[in-house]
Short mmCIF file of C-alpha atoms and ligand atoms in Angstrom, two decimals:
data_model
loop_
_atom_site.label_atom_id
_atom_site.label_comp_id
_atom_site.label_asym_id
_atom_site.label_seq_id
_atom_site.Cartn_x
_atom_site.Cartn_y
_atom_site.Cartn_z
CA MET A 1 116.13 121.67 99.65
CA PRO A 2 116.07 125.24 98.95
CA ALA A 3 112.68 127.26 99.71
CA ASN A 4 110.05 126.83 97.15
CA HIS A 5 111.05 122.89 95.99
CA THR A 6 108.11 120.94 94.72
CA TYR A 7 108.92 118.21 95.83
CA ARG A 8 107.88 115.08 93.40
CA ILE A 9 106.50 112.22 94.86
CA ALA A 10 105.43 108.83 92.76
CA VAL A 11 102.41 106.85 94.65
CA LEU A 12 102.80 103.35 93.47
CA PRO A 13 99.09 101.60 96.11
CA GLY A 14 99.63 98.39 94.51
CA ASP A 15 98.05 95.41 95.53
CA GLY A 16 95.38 94.09 98.24
CA THR A 17 95.57 96.44 101.36
CA GLY A 18 98.14 98.54 99.56
CA PRO A 19 95.78 101.24 98.86
CA GLU A 20 94.03 101.50 102.04
CA VAL A 21 97.23 101.66 103.81
CA VAL A 22 99.11 104.37 101.08
CA ARG A 23 96.06 106.35 101.54
CA GLU A 24 96.31 107.04 105.29
CA GLY A 25 99.69 107.29 104.54
CA LEU A 26 99.62 110.40 102.33
CA LYS A 27 96.91 112.04 105.16
CA VAL A 28 99.81 112.30 107.50
CA LEU A 29 101.69 113.68 104.70
CA ASP A 30 99.29 116.36 103.89
CA ALA A 31 98.80 117.49 107.49
CA VAL A 32 102.28 117.21 108.00
CA ALA A 33 103.43 119.18 105.10
CA ARG A 34 100.20 121.72 105.80
CA LYS A 35 102.62 122.34 109.17
CA ALA A 36 106.33 122.27 108.34
CA GLY A 37 105.30 124.47 104.92
CA ILE A 38 106.12 121.67 102.50
CA ARG A 39 105.19 121.24 98.52
CA TYR A 40 104.92 118.52 96.97
CA ASP A 41 103.52 116.75 93.84
CA LEU A 42 101.89 113.25 93.81
CA HIS A 43 101.93 111.65 90.36
CA HIS A 44 100.02 108.00 90.94
CA TYR A 45 100.45 104.27 89.34
CA ASP A 46 98.11 102.16 88.85
CA LEU A 47 101.23 98.60 88.84
CA GLY A 48 99.76 96.54 90.03
CA GLY A 49 97.97 93.05 90.21
CA GLU A 50 94.89 93.96 89.04
CA ARG A 51 96.69 95.88 86.41
CA TYR A 52 98.94 93.15 85.06
CA GLN A 53 95.29 90.88 84.88
CA LYS A 54 93.61 93.60 82.58
CA THR A 55 96.55 94.43 80.24
CA GLY A 56 99.42 91.92 80.92
CA ASP A 57 101.72 95.05 82.06
CA ILE A 58 103.61 94.32 85.21
CA LEU A 59 106.20 97.70 84.50
CA PRO A 60 106.07 99.16 81.30
CA ASP A 61 109.74 100.61 80.43
CA SER A 62 108.39 103.86 80.01
CA VAL A 63 107.42 104.41 83.65
CA LEU A 64 110.42 102.57 85.00
CA GLU A 65 111.72 106.14 82.57
CA GLU A 66 109.16 108.45 84.25
CA LEU A 67 110.00 106.88 87.94
CA ARG A 68 113.72 107.71 87.49
CA GLY A 69 112.53 111.46 87.34
CA PHE A 70 110.64 111.59 90.79
CA ASP A 71 112.04 112.79 94.21
CA ALA A 72 110.91 109.56 96.08
CA ILE A 73 108.56 106.74 95.24
CA TYR A 74 106.08 105.98 97.96
CA LEU A 75 105.01 102.03 97.72
CA GLY A 76 101.86 100.37 99.12
CA ALA A 77 102.10 96.86 98.76
CA ILE A 78 103.15 94.12 95.67
CA GLY A 79 101.51 91.08 95.55
CA HIS A 80 98.09 89.60 94.44
CA PRO A 81 96.59 86.12 95.00
CA ASP A 82 95.10 85.24 91.44
CA VAL A 83 98.98 85.98 89.92
CA ALA A 84 101.79 83.19 90.51
CA PRO A 85 103.95 83.75 92.87
CA GLY A 86 107.48 85.26 91.65
CA ILE A 87 105.80 87.27 88.30
CA LEU A 88 104.87 90.82 90.56
CA GLU A 89 107.56 90.16 92.82
CA LYS A 90 110.30 90.17 90.17
CA GLY A 91 108.69 91.63 87.11
CA LEU A 92 107.43 94.72 89.60
CA LEU A 93 109.20 95.08 93.08
CA LEU A 94 112.68 93.78 92.24
CA ARG A 95 112.89 95.30 88.89
CA LEU A 96 112.54 98.38 90.63
CA ARG A 97 115.43 97.68 92.83
CA PHE A 98 117.74 96.55 90.62
CA GLU A 99 116.92 98.73 87.57
CA LEU A 100 116.65 102.27 90.03
CA ASP A 101 119.89 100.79 91.88
CA GLN A 102 118.58 100.97 95.11
CA TYR A 103 121.11 98.82 96.76
CA ILE A 104 120.28 99.52 100.44
CA ASN A 105 117.41 98.10 102.20
CA LEU A 106 117.07 100.10 105.12
CA ARG A 107 115.26 98.30 108.02
CA PRO A 108 114.53 100.16 111.42
CA VAL A 109 113.53 97.68 113.72
CA LYS A 110 112.27 99.93 117.22
CA LEU A 111 109.92 99.68 120.09
CA TYR A 112 107.53 102.44 120.76
CA PRO A 113 105.96 102.55 123.93
CA GLY A 114 102.18 101.58 124.45
CA VAL A 115 103.22 98.71 121.49
CA ASP A 116 102.93 95.18 122.53
CA CYS A 117 106.15 92.97 122.39
CA PRO A 118 105.87 89.58 122.20
CA LEU A 119 109.52 89.07 124.05
CA LYS A 120 109.39 88.78 127.91
CA ASP A 121 111.30 91.34 129.58
CA LYS A 122 111.82 93.28 126.31
CA GLY A 123 110.75 97.35 126.31
CA PRO A 124 111.28 100.19 123.92
CA ALA A 125 114.84 100.67 126.01
CA ASP A 126 116.20 96.78 124.28
CA ILE A 127 114.92 97.25 120.88
CA ASP A 128 116.53 99.93 118.92
CA PHE A 129 118.21 98.89 116.08
CA VAL A 130 118.33 99.08 111.90
CA VAL A 131 119.05 96.41 109.57
CA VAL A 132 121.12 97.55 106.40
CA ARG A 133 120.09 94.71 104.00
CA GLU A 134 122.19 94.62 100.48
CA ASN A 135 119.41 94.69 97.97
CA THR A 136 120.82 94.08 94.64
CA GLU A 137 122.30 91.08 94.55
CA GLY A 138 122.74 87.57 96.38
CA LEU A 139 120.37 85.02 95.89
CA TYR A 140 117.92 87.56 94.47
CA SER A 141 120.19 88.12 91.23
CA GLY A 142 117.85 85.71 89.32
CA MET A 143 120.92 84.02 87.98
CA GLY A 144 120.49 79.84 87.53
CA GLY A 145 117.65 77.96 86.53
CA PHE A 146 116.63 73.68 85.64
CA GLN A 147 117.34 70.77 83.19
CA TYR A 148 115.91 67.78 82.95
CA LYS A 149 112.31 69.98 84.31
CA GLY A 150 109.62 67.90 85.68
CA THR A 151 111.44 64.51 85.11
CA PRO A 152 113.37 62.20 88.43
CA HIS A 153 116.53 64.10 87.18
CA GLU A 154 115.38 66.82 87.44
CA VAL A 155 118.64 70.07 88.68
CA SER A 156 118.02 73.36 89.44
CA THR A 157 120.40 76.07 90.62
CA GLN A 158 119.82 79.08 91.99
CA ILE A 159 123.45 81.42 92.13
CA HIS A 160 124.38 83.73 94.73
CA ILE A 161 126.12 86.70 93.61
CA THR A 162 128.23 88.56 95.82
CA THR A 163 130.16 90.88 94.08
CA ARG A 164 132.98 93.10 96.13
CA PHE A 165 131.45 96.07 95.20
CA GLY A 166 127.89 95.82 96.08
CA ALA A 167 129.15 94.25 99.58
CA GLU A 168 131.82 97.08 100.13
CA ARG A 169 128.66 100.24 99.34
CA ALA A 170 126.12 98.60 101.57
CA ILE A 171 129.21 98.16 103.90
CA ARG A 172 129.93 101.68 103.88
CA TYR A 173 126.44 102.68 103.70
CA ALA A 174 125.94 101.00 107.33
CA PHE A 175 129.34 101.88 109.22
CA ASP A 176 128.28 105.97 107.83
CA LEU A 177 124.87 105.42 109.28
CA THR A 178 126.18 103.96 112.43
CA ARG A 179 128.38 107.01 112.89
CA LYS A 180 125.66 109.16 112.15
CA ARG A 181 123.48 107.33 115.15
CA ASN A 182 126.15 107.50 117.51
CA ARG A 183 124.39 105.62 119.93
CA MET A 184 126.70 102.23 120.07
CA LYS A 185 128.80 102.76 117.49
CA GLN A 186 129.01 99.54 116.93
CA LEU A 187 128.27 97.48 113.11
CA HIS A 188 127.62 93.81 113.48
CA LEU A 189 127.85 91.69 110.05
CA VAL A 190 125.63 88.99 109.64
CA GLY A 191 126.67 86.46 107.72
CA LYS A 192 127.24 82.50 107.74
CA THR A 193 131.27 82.25 107.27
CA ASN A 194 131.37 79.04 108.74
CA VAL A 195 129.37 76.86 105.69
CA LEU A 196 129.08 79.62 102.92
CA THR A 197 132.75 80.01 102.94
CA PHE A 198 133.48 81.88 99.65
CA VAL A 199 130.58 84.69 99.61
CA HIS A 200 130.45 85.55 103.30
CA ASP A 201 134.65 85.68 103.00
CA THR A 202 134.40 88.64 100.52
CA TRP A 203 131.54 89.43 103.08
CA TRP A 204 134.08 89.16 105.94
CA ARG A 205 136.83 90.79 104.49
CA ALA A 206 135.22 93.37 103.34
CA PHE A 207 133.77 94.45 106.39
CA ASN A 208 137.52 94.12 108.00
CA GLU A 209 139.06 96.15 105.45
CA VAL A 210 136.73 99.06 104.95
CA GLY A 211 136.15 99.46 108.86
CA ALA A 212 139.63 98.93 109.95
CA ALA A 213 141.06 101.41 107.19
CA ASP A 214 138.29 104.22 107.24
CA TYR A 215 135.70 103.60 110.38
CA PRO A 216 138.28 103.19 113.36
CA ASP A 217 135.75 105.40 115.56
CA ILE A 218 132.98 102.50 114.71
CA LYS A 219 132.99 98.21 116.73
CA ARG A 220 132.90 95.82 115.02
CA GLU A 221 130.85 92.99 115.44
CA TYR A 222 130.03 89.75 113.96
CA ALA A 223 127.32 87.09 114.31
CA HIS A 224 126.23 84.43 111.67
CA VAL A 225 122.52 84.53 110.65
CA ASP A 226 120.95 81.64 112.95
CA ALA A 227 122.55 82.78 115.95
CA THR A 228 121.60 86.58 115.05
CA CYS A 229 117.80 84.84 115.14
CA MET A 230 118.51 84.06 118.33
CA TRP A 231 119.72 87.21 120.03
CA PHE A 232 117.39 88.88 118.62
CA VAL A 233 114.87 86.59 120.53
CA LYS A 234 117.04 86.67 123.74
CA ASN A 235 119.11 89.72 123.78
CA PRO A 236 118.10 92.32 121.06
CA GLU A 237 119.66 94.78 123.25
CA TRP A 238 123.31 94.21 121.40
CA PHE A 239 122.23 95.13 118.57
CA ASP A 240 122.99 99.11 116.91
CA VAL A 241 123.55 98.53 113.00
CA ILE A 242 123.71 95.52 111.35
CA VAL A 243 124.77 94.77 107.83
CA VAL A 244 123.68 92.26 105.95
CA GLU A 245 123.09 90.16 102.18
CA ASN A 246 120.26 90.17 100.56
CA MET A 247 118.75 86.75 101.39
CA PHE A 248 119.57 86.56 105.06
CA GLY A 249 118.48 89.88 105.45
CA ASP A 250 114.79 89.08 103.84
CA ILE A 251 114.44 86.79 106.82
CA ILE A 252 115.82 88.68 109.77
CA THR A 253 113.74 91.64 109.05
CA ASP A 254 110.81 89.48 109.15
CA LEU A 255 111.90 88.52 112.74
CA GLY A 256 112.64 92.05 113.67
CA ALA A 257 109.71 93.35 112.80
CA MET A 258 107.95 90.65 115.11
CA ILE A 259 110.31 92.03 117.99
CA GLN A 260 108.80 96.03 117.17
CA GLY A 261 105.26 94.57 117.31
CA GLY A 262 104.49 93.42 113.78
CA MET A 263 103.97 94.10 110.30
CA GLY A 264 101.71 96.77 111.42
CA ILE A 265 104.15 99.02 112.63
CA ALA A 266 107.61 97.77 110.38
CA ALA A 267 108.57 100.64 107.53
CA GLY A 268 111.13 99.96 105.17
CA GLY A 269 113.09 102.19 102.34
CA ASN A 270 115.02 101.01 99.49
CA ILE A 271 117.57 103.42 98.65
CA ASN A 272 120.00 104.65 96.63
CA PRO A 273 121.88 106.98 97.94
CA GLU A 274 122.48 108.63 94.16
CA GLY A 275 119.81 108.47 93.01
CA VAL A 276 115.26 108.00 93.65
CA SER A 277 114.93 105.24 96.79
CA MET A 278 111.25 104.04 97.43
CA PHE A 279 109.52 103.73 100.32
CA GLU A 280 107.01 100.82 101.94
CA PRO A 281 105.25 99.66 104.30
CA ILE A 282 107.16 95.87 105.06
CA GLY A 283 104.15 94.12 105.35
CA GLY A 284 102.84 92.96 101.87
CA SER A 285 99.60 92.82 100.38
CA ALA A 286 97.30 90.70 102.99
CA PRO A 287 94.90 89.91 100.64
CA LYS A 288 92.65 88.71 103.01
CA TYR A 289 91.99 91.61 104.56
CA THR A 290 91.52 94.06 101.44
CA GLY A 291 88.53 96.75 101.79
CA GLN A 292 88.05 95.66 104.87
CA ASP A 293 89.36 98.87 106.86
CA VAL A 294 91.01 96.20 109.53
CA ILE A 295 95.07 96.90 108.62
CA CYS A 296 96.82 99.46 110.75
CA PRO A 297 98.48 102.01 108.60
CA LEU A 298 101.28 103.22 111.19
CA ALA A 299 103.59 100.98 109.11
CA ALA A 300 102.62 102.85 106.29
CA ILE A 301 102.97 105.95 107.91
CA GLY A 302 106.66 105.37 109.00
CA ALA A 303 107.10 105.03 105.63
CA VAL A 304 106.57 108.71 104.60
CA GLN A 305 108.22 109.32 107.85
CA MET A 306 111.46 107.44 106.51
CA LEU A 307 110.79 109.05 102.82
CA LEU A 308 110.46 112.29 104.91
CA GLU A 309 113.81 112.14 106.13
CA HIS A 310 115.19 110.72 103.13
CA LEU A 311 114.29 113.92 101.38
CA GLY A 312 116.29 115.54 104.23
CA GLU A 313 112.78 117.03 105.82
CA ALA A 314 114.33 116.08 109.18
CA ASP A 315 111.43 118.22 111.14
CA ALA A 316 108.45 116.92 109.36
CA ALA A 317 110.00 113.24 109.42
CA ALA A 318 110.32 114.23 113.70
CA ARG A 319 107.08 115.50 113.58
CA VAL A 320 105.41 112.38 111.84
CA GLU A 321 107.46 109.72 114.69
CA ASN A 322 105.94 111.82 117.07
CA ALA A 323 102.54 111.52 116.35
CA ILE A 324 102.76 107.88 115.86
CA VAL A 325 104.03 107.69 119.23
CA LYS A 326 101.29 110.29 120.70
CA ALA A 327 98.67 107.97 119.04
CA LEU A 328 100.21 105.02 120.70
CA GLU A 329 100.56 106.18 123.59
CA SER A 330 97.04 107.69 123.92
CA GLY A 331 96.11 103.84 124.39
CA LYS A 332 93.13 104.33 121.40
CA ILE A 333 94.83 101.79 119.12
CA LYS A 334 94.85 98.71 121.35
CA SER A 335 96.58 96.20 118.90
CA LEU A 336 98.87 96.63 115.94
CA SER A 337 97.30 93.20 114.34
CA ALA A 338 95.07 93.16 111.52
CA GLY A 339 91.14 93.53 112.91
CA ARG A 340 92.25 94.08 116.49
CA MET A 341 92.69 97.94 116.28
CA GLY A 342 89.87 98.99 117.89
CA MET A 343 89.25 101.48 115.27
CA GLY A 344 89.41 101.33 111.75
CA THR A 345 92.57 101.79 109.29
CA ALA A 346 90.79 105.37 108.31
CA ALA A 347 90.46 106.17 111.85
CA ALA A 348 93.93 105.33 112.93
CA GLY A 349 94.99 107.79 109.85
CA ASP A 350 93.36 110.21 110.92
CA LEU A 351 94.15 110.12 114.88
CA VAL A 352 97.91 110.03 113.44
CA ALA A 353 97.05 113.22 111.27
CA ALA A 354 95.46 114.80 113.88
CA LEU A 355 98.66 114.79 115.91
CA VAL A 356 100.96 115.85 113.53
C1 IPM B 401 110.77 92.22 101.48
C2 IPM B 401 109.48 91.10 100.93
C3 IPM B 401 110.24 90.93 99.55
C4 IPM B 401 111.55 89.84 99.06
C5 IPM B 401 109.67 89.47 97.79
C6 IPM B 401 107.68 90.50 97.55
C7 IPM B 401 109.86 89.89 96.82
O1 IPM B 401 109.59 89.65 100.74
O2 IPM B 401 110.40 93.41 100.66
O3 IPM B 401 111.30 91.80 102.03
O4 IPM B 401 111.72 89.48 99.12
O5 IPM B 401 112.71 91.40 99.12
MN1 MN B 402 110.85 89.56 102.91
#
């Protein structure tokens, strides 16, 4: 971006602990922006369970249109205990992903020094990979329905949509990322070609055709999704970049989050490389911890790092990552689990901001 550019960032703190971790993320953004001379304007939106209960609004069309005009979106968490499952998730989070065509869900899985890993004998050198999850298709398409609902003959379907276009753009993104990372130069396709012989065949052929034609320098590997869960635990060091369809990607990235130290540190980006992208801690709204100052803000701070990286502010992003690493190395944060940090959410945010 040219000097003097002022980034416009939309902030959706959302539900539960979302607002309190977003506050810490913004604290770190403020600190790094001062150091790096970055200018930005924030625009807060109160979308989420509270507003829905008060007004019935989930995502007004006018807000959606406004969001298209931002440089990036920073999201806390969506999900409210008093709102039926699916309403906010589909009406807000998934609608944003779809309408803004954020076709990549990017989820780095990186174990930092000083973080407790549940895997025996695995350390930071073993756990450093990125999952590229397709973010607009698959079982998330919303297609399907009921027949004879509530009777003994009830039928329900939930249709998996894979398009060649959708698979191919995710695959190309993943190959490009693998090249850019320049680590093992190896991309895994994760699927279930032995059972889901239609949709995963489309993925398989797209993966191999695109790879052979345009990415001969990148090694192609394939793993079934069930085996992938096994390898994440047994041999996480085998992975560099993974590309995976939406539902399997949702599942394996929760496992990925656990091996990098838990939801307290797992961040992700919903990316539209040609449009507006949205960054979030992936842990959800954790309603039972709301307002208690016990949730670890590092995931939300990691989301700020990804946001900066995406805006092309690589130095600022690196500063944030270094500050996270230093905070962890300081030994002051005892654990990343809620209530066990040995300090509060705000104090952990202060610590990182001071180290920026
Ligand atoms: C995630 C979440 C969402 C998903 C839910 C809240 C709709 O689990 O971001 O991984 O399934 O994608
Ligand atoms: Mn999930």
